[in-house]
Amino acid sequence: MAESEVAERVVTGPEVTGPKATGPKLTWPEVMGPGSMNVATWVERLGGPDGPERYRRYTLGTLAAFAVAEAALWAFWVKTSDVGTLGSALVAAVGAAHVGVHLLLSRAALRGYLGAGPRPVGLIVLYVAATVAMVALGCALLATGRVAGRDLVTYLIWLMMFYAGPPMLALPTRAGVVLVAAVPVAALGAAVASGLSGELLAFAVGGILFMVPFMATGMRVTGWSVRLIEELARARATQARLAVAEERLRFGRDLHDVLGRNLAVVALKSELAVQLARRGREEAVAQMEEVQHIAQESQREIRAVVRGYRTADLLAELAGARSVLEAAGIDCRIENGPAARLPADTQAALGWVVREGTTNMLRHAQGASRCEVTVRATVSGRVALVMENDGADTSPRPGTGSGLPGLRERLAEVDGTLTTERRPGGIFRLTARIPWETAE
C-alpha cells in the first residue's frame, strides 16, 4: 500500500444533502471539514465493541489527572504561603496522603458504580478522615497565626473542591449528598472558630458553594456516562447476535423449503426407476432423466439461497468474524464506525471483505494473536475497511488461492479497491475502499 493511502485523513459521517439542493451533493466530511469531531463521531467510536474499554481508560486517566492537579495545587500553596518549615512539612505530608487516598478512592468508586467491584467503604472512611485532618491542620495554622486568612480561604476552597467528587461517585445519591455537604459545613464552622470572618469568610462560603456541587455533579455524570457507553455497546452486541441468529434461521428455513420437497420427489422417482429397471421397462430411463432435471433445478435454487445468505449486513459479518477469531485464540478489536448507517449494498460489499479477510487470516496467519478491524468514512466520500493482524508469514509462498483476487474483482464491480500490505514483524494489512453509495 502506498504511504499516501495509509496517511489518508478520515472522519466519520453520512452523506448530507438538502431537500432543494441543485448543485453537487456534499458529503458530511466535506461539510464539517477535515479533522472535525462531532457527536456522531464519538458515538460511533465509543459505541463499538471496544468503545467501553477505551472510554473507561479515558475516564481513569482523567481521574488520575485530577489527583495530579491536586498535588500540584498543594505544592503551589506551600511555596506561596509563609507557614514556616514545620507548617510546610505538615501540609505537604497530609496533602500527599490526601492525594493518594483521592486517587485510590476515585478508581475504586468508578469500579463500584459500574458494578465491577464492591463499594469502597473503607476508602471512603479513610478519605473523610484525611480531609478532616487537612481542615484541622489549616484551621490550626490560622489560629496560631502561622497563616493569613486569605491563604486559608484558598486552602479550604481547593480542599473541598477535590473532596466532593469521589464520595459522590462511591455512595448512593442521597448518602453521597449528605456526606459531601456535611464536611464543608463542618470545615467552615471550624474556620469561623479559628478566627476567619468578614469578607474572607464570605468569599470562602461562595467558593465552596460553587465548587462543591459542581465537582460532585461532574464526578457523578462521569460515572453515568461510562455506564451509558457500556450499555450502548451491550445493546449493539445483542443486536448483532440477533442478526446472526435471524440469518441462520432464514438460511435453515430456505434450505428446508428448497431441498425438502425436491429430495422427497427424487427419492420417490428413484425408487420407481429401480422397480421399472428390474422389470426391464424403458420408462426407467425417463424417470431417471426427471431425477436429473430435479437435481439440476435444486442446484440452481441452492445457489440462489446461498447468494442471499452471503449478502448479510456488515454488522453481522463483524460479529461473526469476532466470534470465529476469538474462538481461535485471536484477540479481535473492532471499531464499527459508520457501519450501521451504510447503505445495504455497501454493507454487503464490505461484508465480503470481512469474511474473506477472516478466512485468509485463519489459513495463512497461524501464529496470529491479535486482529484489528476498523470501518471509517474518508474525506473523499468513500468508506474504508481496514483489517490488520500479526503472525503473517514474512516470506509467503506463492499459492493458487483465488480468494483475494476474486474479492478484488468483486469490489471493482462497485468502483472499489482492495490493497494488501506486509509490514515488519509479521504484520499484514488488508484495506478495502468503496464509495459510500455503491453504483447501481
CSV table of C-alpha atoms in Angstrom, one decimal:
chain,number,residue,atom,x,y,z
A,1,MET,CA,0.0,0.0,0.0
A,2,ALA,CA,1.3,3.4,-0.8
A,3,GLU,CA,2.2,5.7,2.1
A,4,SER,CA,-0.3,8.3,0.8
A,5,GLU,CA,-3.0,5.8,1.1
A,6,VAL,CA,-2.0,4.9,4.6
A,7,ALA,CA,-2.0,8.5,5.7
A,8,GLU,CA,-5.4,9.4,4.2
A,9,ARG,CA,-7.3,11.6,6.5
A,10,VAL,CA,-10.6,10.2,7.7
A,11,VAL,CA,-13.7,11.4,9.6
A,12,THR,CA,-17.0,9.7,10.0
A,13,GLY,CA,-20.4,10.7,8.8
A,14,PRO,CA,-23.1,10.0,6.2
A,15,GLU,CA,-23.9,11.9,3.1
A,16,VAL,CA,-25.9,15.1,3.7
A,17,THR,CA,-28.0,16.7,1.0
A,18,GLY,CA,-30.5,19.5,1.2
A,19,PRO,CA,-34.1,18.9,0.1
A,20,LYS,CA,-33.9,21.6,-2.6
A,21,ALA,CA,-30.2,21.3,-3.5
A,22,THR,CA,-29.5,21.9,-7.2
A,23,GLY,CA,-25.7,21.7,-7.1
A,24,PRO,CA,-23.5,18.7,-6.5
A,25,LYS,CA,-24.0,16.6,-3.4
A,26,LEU,CA,-21.9,17.3,-0.4
A,27,THR,CA,-20.8,14.6,2.0
A,28,TRP,CA,-20.7,15.1,5.8
A,29,PRO,CA,-16.9,15.2,5.9
A,30,GLU,CA,-16.9,18.0,3.2
A,31,VAL,CA,-19.5,20.0,5.2
A,32,MET,CA,-17.7,19.6,8.5
A,33,GLY,CA,-14.2,19.9,7.2
A,34,PRO,CA,-11.2,17.6,7.7
A,35,GLY,CA,-10.4,16.6,11.2
A,36,SER,CA,-13.8,17.7,12.6
A,37,MET,CA,-15.1,15.9,15.7
A,38,ASN,CA,-18.8,15.7,16.3
A,39,VAL,CA,-21.2,13.8,18.5
A,40,ALA,CA,-21.8,11.2,15.8
A,41,THR,CA,-18.1,10.5,15.5
A,42,TRP,CA,-17.7,9.9,19.3
A,43,VAL,CA,-20.9,7.8,19.5
A,44,GLU,CA,-19.6,5.6,16.7
A,45,ARG,CA,-16.1,5.4,18.2
A,46,LEU,CA,-17.3,4.6,21.7
A,47,GLY,CA,-20.4,2.5,20.8
A,48,GLY,CA,-18.5,-0.3,19.1
A,49,PRO,CA,-17.3,-3.5,20.8
A,50,ASP,CA,-14.1,-1.9,22.1
A,51,GLY,CA,-15.6,1.5,22.9
A,52,PRO,CA,-16.4,0.9,26.6
A,53,GLU,CA,-12.8,-0.2,27.3
A,54,ARG,CA,-11.4,2.8,25.5
A,55,TYR,CA,-13.8,5.2,27.3
A,56,ARG,CA,-13.1,3.6,30.7
A,57,ARG,CA,-9.3,4.2,30.1
A,58,TYR,CA,-10.0,7.8,29.2
A,59,THR,CA,-12.0,8.3,32.4
A,60,LEU,CA,-9.4,6.6,34.6
A,61,GLY,CA,-6.8,8.8,33.0
A,62,THR,CA,-8.9,11.9,33.8
A,63,LEU,CA,-9.3,10.8,37.5
A,64,ALA,CA,-5.5,10.4,37.7
A,65,ALA,CA,-5.1,13.9,36.2
A,66,PHE,CA,-7.4,15.3,38.9
A,67,ALA,CA,-5.2,13.7,41.6
A,68,VAL,CA,-2.1,15.1,39.9
A,69,ALA,CA,-3.7,18.6,39.8
A,70,GLU,CA,-4.5,18.4,43.5
A,71,ALA,CA,-0.9,17.6,44.3
A,72,ALA,CA,0.3,20.5,42.1
A,73,LEU,CA,-2.0,22.9,43.9
A,74,TRP,CA,-0.8,21.8,47.3
A,75,ALA,CA,2.8,22.3,46.2
A,76,PHE,CA,1.9,25.7,44.8
A,77,TRP,CA,0.2,26.6,48.1
A,78,VAL,CA,3.1,25.5,50.2
A,79,LYS,CA,5.5,27.5,48.0
A,80,THR,CA,3.5,30.7,48.0
A,81,SER,CA,2.2,30.7,51.7
A,82,ASP,CA,4.5,31.7,54.5
A,83,VAL,CA,3.7,29.0,57.0
A,84,GLY,CA,7.2,28.2,58.1
A,85,THR,CA,9.3,25.0,57.8
A,86,LEU,CA,7.2,22.9,60.1
A,87,GLY,CA,3.9,24.1,58.7
A,88,SER,CA,5.0,23.4,55.1
A,89,ALA,CA,6.2,19.9,56.1
A,90,LEU,CA,2.9,19.1,57.8
A,91,VAL,CA,0.8,20.4,54.9
A,92,ALA,CA,3.0,18.6,52.4
A,93,ALA,CA,2.7,15.3,54.3
A,94,VAL,CA,-1.0,15.4,55.0
A,95,GLY,CA,-1.7,16.7,51.5
A,96,ALA,CA,0.3,13.8,49.9
A,97,ALA,CA,-1.7,11.3,51.9
A,98,HIS,CA,-5.0,13.0,50.8
A,99,VAL,CA,-3.9,12.9,47.2
A,100,GLY,CA,-3.0,9.2,47.4
A,101,VAL,CA,-6.4,8.3,49.0
A,102,HIS,CA,-8.1,10.5,46.5
A,103,LEU,CA,-6.7,8.6,43.6
A,104,LEU,CA,-7.4,5.2,45.1
A,105,LEU,CA,-11.0,6.1,46.0
A,106,SER,CA,-11.7,7.6,42.6
A,107,ARG,CA,-10.7,4.4,40.8
A,108,ALA,CA,-12.5,2.1,43.3
A,109,ALA,CA,-15.6,4.3,43.2
A,110,LEU,CA,-15.8,4.1,39.4
A,111,ARG,CA,-15.5,0.3,39.6
A,112,GLY,CA,-18.2,0.1,42.3
A,113,TYR,CA,-20.5,2.4,40.4
A,114,LEU,CA,-20.2,0.2,37.3
A,115,GLY,CA,-20.8,-2.9,39.3
A,116,ALA,CA,-17.3,-4.2,38.6
A,117,GLY,CA,-16.3,-4.1,42.3
A,118,PRO,CA,-17.6,-3.7,45.9
A,119,ARG,CA,-18.4,-0.3,47.4
A,120,PRO,CA,-15.1,1.0,48.8
A,121,VAL,CA,-16.4,1.8,52.3
A,122,GLY,CA,-13.0,1.6,54.0
A,123,LEU,CA,-11.5,4.0,51.5
A,124,ILE,CA,-14.4,6.4,52.0
A,125,VAL,CA,-13.8,6.5,55.7
A,126,LEU,CA,-10.1,7.0,55.2
A,127,TYR,CA,-10.7,9.7,52.7
A,128,VAL,CA,-13.1,11.6,55.0
A,129,ALA,CA,-10.5,11.3,57.8
A,130,ALA,CA,-7.7,12.6,55.6
A,131,THR,CA,-10.0,15.6,54.6
A,132,VAL,CA,-10.9,16.3,58.2
A,133,ALA,CA,-7.2,16.2,59.1
A,134,MET,CA,-6.4,18.7,56.4
A,135,VAL,CA,-9.2,21.0,57.6
A,136,ALA,CA,-7.9,20.7,61.2
A,137,LEU,CA,-4.4,21.5,60.1
A,138,GLY,CA,-5.4,24.6,58.2
A,139,CYS,CA,-7.5,25.9,61.0
A,140,ALA,CA,-4.7,25.3,63.5
A,141,LEU,CA,-2.3,27.2,61.3
A,142,LEU,CA,-4.7,30.2,61.2
A,143,ALA,CA,-5.4,30.0,65.0
A,144,THR,CA,-1.7,30.1,65.8
A,145,GLY,CA,-1.0,32.9,63.4
A,146,ARG,CA,1.2,30.8,61.1
A,147,VAL,CA,-1.0,31.5,58.0
A,148,ALA,CA,-3.0,34.5,56.8
A,149,GLY,CA,-6.8,34.4,56.4
A,150,ARG,CA,-6.6,34.7,52.6
A,151,ASP,CA,-4.3,31.7,52.4
A,152,LEU,CA,-6.7,29.6,54.4
A,153,VAL,CA,-9.6,30.6,52.1
A,154,THR,CA,-7.8,29.2,49.0
A,155,TYR,CA,-6.7,26.2,51.1
A,156,LEU,CA,-10.3,25.4,52.0
A,157,ILE,CA,-11.8,26.0,48.6
A,158,TRP,CA,-9.2,23.7,46.9
A,159,LEU,CA,-9.6,21.1,49.6
A,160,MET,CA,-13.4,21.0,49.4
A,161,MET,CA,-13.3,21.1,45.6
A,162,PHE,CA,-11.3,18.0,45.3
A,163,TYR,CA,-13.0,16.3,48.3
A,164,ALA,CA,-16.5,16.5,46.8
A,165,GLY,CA,-16.1,14.2,43.8
A,166,PRO,CA,-15.1,10.7,44.9
A,167,PRO,CA,-17.7,10.2,47.8
A,168,MET,CA,-20.5,11.3,45.4
A,169,LEU,CA,-19.5,8.6,43.0
A,170,ALA,CA,-18.8,5.9,45.6
A,171,LEU,CA,-22.1,6.3,47.5
A,172,PRO,CA,-25.8,6.2,46.6
A,173,THR,CA,-27.1,9.6,45.6
A,174,ARG,CA,-28.8,10.5,48.9
A,175,ALA,CA,-26.0,9.3,51.2
A,176,GLY,CA,-23.4,11.0,48.9
A,177,VAL,CA,-25.2,14.3,49.1
A,178,VAL,CA,-25.3,14.2,52.9
A,179,LEU,CA,-21.6,13.3,53.3
A,180,VAL,CA,-20.4,15.7,50.6
A,181,ALA,CA,-22.4,18.6,52.3
A,182,ALA,CA,-21.5,17.7,55.9
A,183,VAL,CA,-17.7,18.0,55.6
A,184,PRO,CA,-17.7,21.5,54.0
A,185,VAL,CA,-20.2,22.8,56.6
A,186,ALA,CA,-18.0,21.4,59.4
A,187,ALA,CA,-14.9,22.9,57.7
A,188,LEU,CA,-16.5,26.4,57.5
A,189,GLY,CA,-17.6,26.1,61.2
A,190,ALA,CA,-14.0,25.2,62.2
A,191,ALA,CA,-12.7,28.1,60.1
A,192,VAL,CA,-15.0,30.6,61.9
A,193,ALA,CA,-13.9,29.2,65.3
A,194,SER,CA,-10.3,29.7,64.2
A,195,GLY,CA,-10.9,33.4,63.5
A,196,LEU,CA,-11.9,33.6,59.9
A,197,SER,CA,-14.6,36.3,59.4
A,198,GLY,CA,-15.8,39.2,57.2
A,199,GLU,CA,-15.2,39.3,53.5
A,200,LEU,CA,-12.8,36.4,53.6
A,201,LEU,CA,-15.4,34.1,55.2
A,202,ALA,CA,-18.0,35.3,52.6
A,203,PHE,CA,-15.5,34.5,49.8
A,204,ALA,CA,-14.8,31.1,51.3
A,205,VAL,CA,-18.5,30.3,51.6
A,206,GLY,CA,-19.2,31.5,48.0
A,207,GLY,CA,-16.3,29.5,46.5
A,208,ILE,CA,-17.3,26.3,48.4
A,209,LEU,CA,-21.0,26.7,47.5
A,210,PHE,CA,-20.0,26.9,43.8
A,211,MET,CA,-17.2,24.4,43.5
A,212,VAL,CA,-18.5,21.5,45.8
A,213,PRO,CA,-21.8,21.0,43.9
A,214,PHE,CA,-20.0,21.5,40.5
A,215,MET,CA,-17.3,18.8,41.2
A,216,ALA,CA,-19.8,16.4,42.9
A,217,THR,CA,-22.2,16.6,39.9
A,218,GLY,CA,-19.3,16.3,37.4
A,219,MET,CA,-18.0,13.2,39.0
A,220,ARG,CA,-21.4,11.6,39.1
A,221,VAL,CA,-22.1,12.4,35.5
A,222,THR,CA,-18.7,11.0,34.6
A,223,GLY,CA,-19.6,7.6,36.1
A,224,TRP,CA,-23.0,7.8,34.4
A,225,SER,CA,-21.5,8.4,31.0
A,226,VAL,CA,-19.2,5.4,31.3
A,227,ARG,CA,-22.1,3.2,32.2
A,228,LEU,CA,-24.2,4.6,29.4
A,229,ILE,CA,-21.4,3.8,26.9
A,230,GLU,CA,-21.2,0.3,28.2
A,231,GLU,CA,-24.9,-0.2,27.9
A,232,LEU,CA,-24.8,1.1,24.4
A,233,ALA,CA,-22.1,-1.4,23.4
A,234,ARG,CA,-24.0,-4.3,25.0
A,235,ALA,CA,-27.2,-3.3,23.1
A,236,ARG,CA,-25.2,-3.2,19.8
A,237,ALA,CA,-23.6,-6.6,20.6
A,238,THR,CA,-27.1,-8.0,21.3
A,239,GLN,CA,-28.4,-6.6,18.1
A,240,ALA,CA,-25.5,-8.2,16.1
A,241,ARG,CA,-26.1,-11.6,17.8
A,242,LEU,CA,-29.8,-11.4,17.0
A,243,ALA,CA,-29.0,-10.5,13.4
A,244,VAL,CA,-26.7,-13.6,13.1
A,245,ALA,CA,-29.3,-15.8,14.7
A,246,GLU,CA,-32.0,-14.4,12.4
A,247,GLU,CA,-29.8,-15.0,9.3
A,248,ARG,CA,-29.1,-18.6,10.4
A,249,LEU,CA,-32.9,-19.3,10.9
A,250,ARG,CA,-33.6,-17.8,7.5
A,251,PHE,CA,-30.9,-19.9,5.8
A,252,GLY,CA,-32.1,-23.1,7.5
A,253,ARG,CA,-35.7,-22.3,6.6
A,254,ASP,CA,-34.8,-21.7,3.0
A,255,LEU,CA,-32.8,-24.8,2.7
A,256,HIS,CA,-35.6,-26.8,4.1
A,257,ASP,CA,-38.1,-25.3,1.7
A,258,VAL,CA,-35.8,-25.8,-1.3
A,259,LEU,CA,-34.5,-29.3,-0.5
A,260,GLY,CA,-37.3,-30.9,1.4
A,261,ARG,CA,-39.8,-31.3,-1.4
A,262,ASN,CA,-37.2,-31.9,-4.1
A,263,LEU,CA,-35.4,-34.6,-2.1
A,264,ALA,CA,-38.7,-36.3,-1.4
A,265,VAL,CA,-39.5,-36.3,-5.2
A,266,VAL,CA,-36.0,-37.6,-6.0
A,267,ALA,CA,-36.4,-40.5,-3.5
A,268,LEU,CA,-39.8,-41.4,-4.9
A,269,LYS,CA,-38.8,-41.3,-8.6
A,270,SER,CA,-35.5,-43.1,-7.9
A,271,GLU,CA,-37.4,-45.9,-6.2
A,272,LEU,CA,-39.9,-46.1,-9.1
A,273,ALA,CA,-37.0,-46.2,-11.6
A,274,VAL,CA,-35.4,-49.1,-9.7
A,275,GLN,CA,-38.6,-51.1,-9.9
A,276,LEU,CA,-39.1,-50.3,-13.6
A,277,ALA,CA,-35.5,-51.3,-14.3
A,278,ARG,CA,-35.9,-54.6,-12.6
A,279,ARG,CA,-38.8,-55.3,-14.8
A,280,GLY,CA,-36.9,-54.3,-17.9
A,281,ARG,CA,-39.2,-51.4,-18.6
A,282,GLU,CA,-37.9,-48.5,-20.8
A,283,GLU,CA,-39.8,-46.0,-18.6
A,284,ALA,CA,-37.0,-46.3,-16.0
A,285,VAL,CA,-34.8,-44.1,-18.3
A,286,ALA,CA,-37.5,-41.3,-18.3
A,287,GLN,CA,-37.8,-41.4,-14.6
A,288,MET,CA,-34.0,-41.0,-14.1
A,289,GLU,CA,-34.0,-38.1,-16.5
A,290,GLU,CA,-36.6,-36.4,-14.4
A,291,VAL,CA,-34.4,-37.1,-11.3
A,292,GLN,CA,-31.5,-35.5,-13.1
A,293,HIS,CA,-33.7,-32.5,-14.0
A,294,ILE,CA,-34.8,-32.1,-10.4
A,295,ALA,CA,-31.2,-32.3,-9.1
A,296,GLN,CA,-30.1,-29.6,-11.5
A,297,GLU,CA,-33.0,-27.4,-10.5
A,298,SER,CA,-32.1,-27.9,-6.8
A,299,GLN,CA,-28.6,-26.8,-7.5
A,300,ARG,CA,-29.9,-23.6,-9.0
A,301,GLU,CA,-32.2,-23.0,-6.1
A,302,ILE,CA,-29.4,-23.6,-3.6
A,303,ARG,CA,-27.2,-21.2,-5.3
A,304,ALA,CA,-29.9,-18.6,-5.1
A,305,VAL,CA,-30.3,-19.3,-1.3
A,306,VAL,CA,-26.6,-19.1,-0.7
A,307,ARG,CA,-26.3,-15.9,-2.7
A,308,GLY,CA,-29.0,-14.3,-0.5
A,309,TYR,CA,-27.2,-15.6,2.6
A,310,ARG,CA,-23.9,-14.0,1.5
A,311,THR,CA,-25.5,-10.6,1.4
A,312,ALA,CA,-25.8,-10.4,5.2
A,313,ASP,CA,-25.3,-7.0,6.7
A,314,LEU,CA,-21.8,-5.8,7.7
A,315,LEU,CA,-22.6,-5.8,11.5
A,316,ALA,CA,-23.5,-9.5,11.3
A,317,GLU,CA,-20.3,-10.2,9.5
A,318,LEU,CA,-18.2,-8.3,12.0
A,319,ALA,CA,-19.9,-10.1,14.9
A,320,GLY,CA,-19.3,-13.5,13.2
A,321,ALA,CA,-15.6,-12.6,12.5
A,322,ARG,CA,-15.1,-11.6,16.1
A,323,SER,CA,-16.6,-14.9,17.3
A,324,VAL,CA,-14.6,-17.1,15.0
A,325,LEU,CA,-11.3,-15.3,15.6
A,326,GLU,CA,-11.7,-15.3,19.4
A,327,ALA,CA,-12.6,-19.0,19.3
A,328,ALA,CA,-9.2,-19.5,17.5
A,329,GLY,CA,-7.4,-17.6,20.3
A,330,ILE,CA,-7.0,-14.3,18.4
A,331,ASP,CA,-7.8,-11.1,20.3
A,332,CYS,CA,-10.2,-9.2,17.9
A,333,ARG,CA,-10.8,-5.5,18.3
A,334,ILE,CA,-13.5,-3.9,16.2
A,335,GLU,CA,-14.3,-0.2,15.6
A,336,ASN,CA,-17.7,-0.2,13.8
A,337,GLY,CA,-17.5,3.5,12.8
A,338,PRO,CA,-20.4,4.3,10.5
A,339,ALA,CA,-21.1,0.6,9.7
A,340,ALA,CA,-24.7,0.7,10.9
A,341,ARG,CA,-25.5,3.7,8.7
A,342,LEU,CA,-24.1,2.4,5.4
A,343,PRO,CA,-26.5,1.5,2.5
A,344,ALA,CA,-27.3,-2.2,2.2
A,345,ASP,CA,-25.2,-2.7,-1.0
A,346,THR,CA,-22.2,-1.1,0.6
A,347,GLN,CA,-22.6,-3.2,3.7
A,348,ALA,CA,-22.8,-6.3,1.5
A,349,ALA,CA,-19.6,-5.5,-0.3
A,350,LEU,CA,-17.7,-4.8,2.9
A,351,GLY,CA,-19.2,-7.9,4.4
A,352,TRP,CA,-17.4,-9.9,1.7
A,353,VAL,CA,-14.2,-8.2,2.7
A,354,VAL,CA,-14.6,-9.2,6.4
A,355,ARG,CA,-15.5,-12.8,5.5
A,356,GLU,CA,-12.6,-13.3,3.1
A,357,GLY,CA,-10.1,-11.4,5.4
A,358,THR,CA,-11.1,-13.6,8.3
A,359,THR,CA,-10.7,-16.8,6.2
A,360,ASN,CA,-7.4,-15.6,4.9
A,361,MET,CA,-6.1,-14.9,8.4
A,362,LEU,CA,-7.1,-18.3,9.7
A,363,ARG,CA,-5.4,-20.0,6.8
A,364,HIS,CA,-2.2,-18.0,6.4
A,365,ALA,CA,-1.5,-16.5,9.9
A,366,GLN,CA,-1.2,-19.5,12.1
A,367,GLY,CA,0.7,-17.5,14.7
A,368,ALA,CA,-1.7,-14.6,14.9
A,369,SER,CA,-2.6,-13.3,18.4
A,370,ARG,CA,-4.4,-10.1,17.6
A,371,CYS,CA,-6.6,-8.5,14.9
A,372,GLU,CA,-8.0,-5.0,14.5
A,373,VAL,CA,-10.9,-4.2,12.2
A,374,THR,CA,-11.8,-0.5,11.5
A,375,VAL,CA,-14.6,0.9,9.5
A,376,ARG,CA,-14.4,4.6,8.7
A,377,ALA,CA,-15.5,7.3,6.3
A,378,THR,CA,-13.0,9.2,4.3
A,379,VAL,CA,-12.9,12.9,3.2
A,380,SER,CA,-13.4,11.7,-0.4
A,381,GLY,CA,-16.8,10.3,0.3
A,382,ARG,CA,-15.7,6.7,0.4
A,383,VAL,CA,-15.8,4.1,3.1
A,384,ALA,CA,-12.6,2.4,4.2
A,385,LEU,CA,-12.4,-1.0,5.9
A,386,VAL,CA,-9.0,-2.0,7.3
A,387,MET,CA,-8.2,-5.4,8.7
A,388,GLU,CA,-4.7,-5.7,10.4
A,389,ASN,CA,-3.3,-8.8,12.1
A,390,ASP,CA,0.0,-10.1,13.3
A,391,GLY,CA,1.5,-13.6,12.8
A,392,ALA,CA,1.6,-13.4,9.0
A,393,ASP,CA,4.4,-15.2,7.1
A,394,THR,CA,7.3,-12.8,6.5
A,395,SER,CA,8.1,-14.6,3.2
A,396,PRO,CA,4.8,-16.0,1.9
A,397,ARG,CA,4.9,-18.8,-0.6
A,398,PRO,CA,3.1,-18.3,-3.9
A,399,GLY,CA,-0.2,-20.1,-3.9
A,400,THR,CA,-3.1,-20.8,-6.2
A,401,GLY,CA,-5.8,-19.4,-4.0
A,402,SER,CA,-8.4,-17.2,-5.7
A,403,GLY,CA,-9.9,-15.5,-2.6
A,404,LEU,CA,-8.2,-12.1,-2.7
A,405,PRO,CA,-8.1,-11.8,-6.5
A,406,GLY,CA,-11.8,-12.8,-6.6
A,407,LEU,CA,-12.6,-10.3,-3.9
A,408,ARG,CA,-10.7,-7.6,-5.8
A,409,GLU,CA,-12.7,-8.3,-8.9
A,410,ARG,CA,-15.9,-8.2,-6.9
A,411,LEU,CA,-15.0,-4.8,-5.4
A,412,ALA,CA,-14.0,-3.4,-8.8
A,413,GLU,CA,-17.7,-4.0,-9.9
A,414,VAL,CA,-18.8,-1.3,-7.4
A,415,ASP,CA,-15.9,1.0,-8.1
A,416,GLY,CA,-13.9,-0.2,-5.1
A,417,THR,CA,-10.3,-1.0,-4.5
A,418,LEU,CA,-8.5,-3.7,-2.4
A,419,THR,CA,-4.9,-3.3,-1.3
A,420,THR,CA,-2.7,-5.5,0.8
A,421,GLU,CA,0.5,-4.6,2.7
A,422,ARG,CA,3.1,-6.6,4.7
A,423,ARG,CA,5.0,-4.8,7.4
A,424,PRO,CA,7.9,-5.8,9.6
A,425,GLY,CA,7.1,-8.2,12.4
A,426,GLY,CA,4.6,-10.3,10.5
A,427,ILE,CA,2.0,-7.5,10.3
A,428,PHE,CA,-0.5,-7.9,7.4
A,429,ARG,CA,-3.0,-5.2,6.5
A,430,LEU,CA,-5.9,-5.6,4.2
A,431,THR,CA,-7.6,-2.3,3.1
A,432,ALA,CA,-10.8,-2.0,1.1
A,433,ARG,CA,-12.2,1.3,-0.2
A,434,ILE,CA,-15.6,1.7,-1.9
A,435,PRO,CA,-18.0,4.7,-2.4
A,436,TRP,CA,-20.5,5.4,0.4
A,437,GLU,CA,-23.2,4.9,-2.2
A,438,THR,CA,-22.4,1.9,-4.5
A,439,ALA,CA,-23.2,2.3,-8.2
A,440,GLU,CA,-26.4,0.6,-9.3
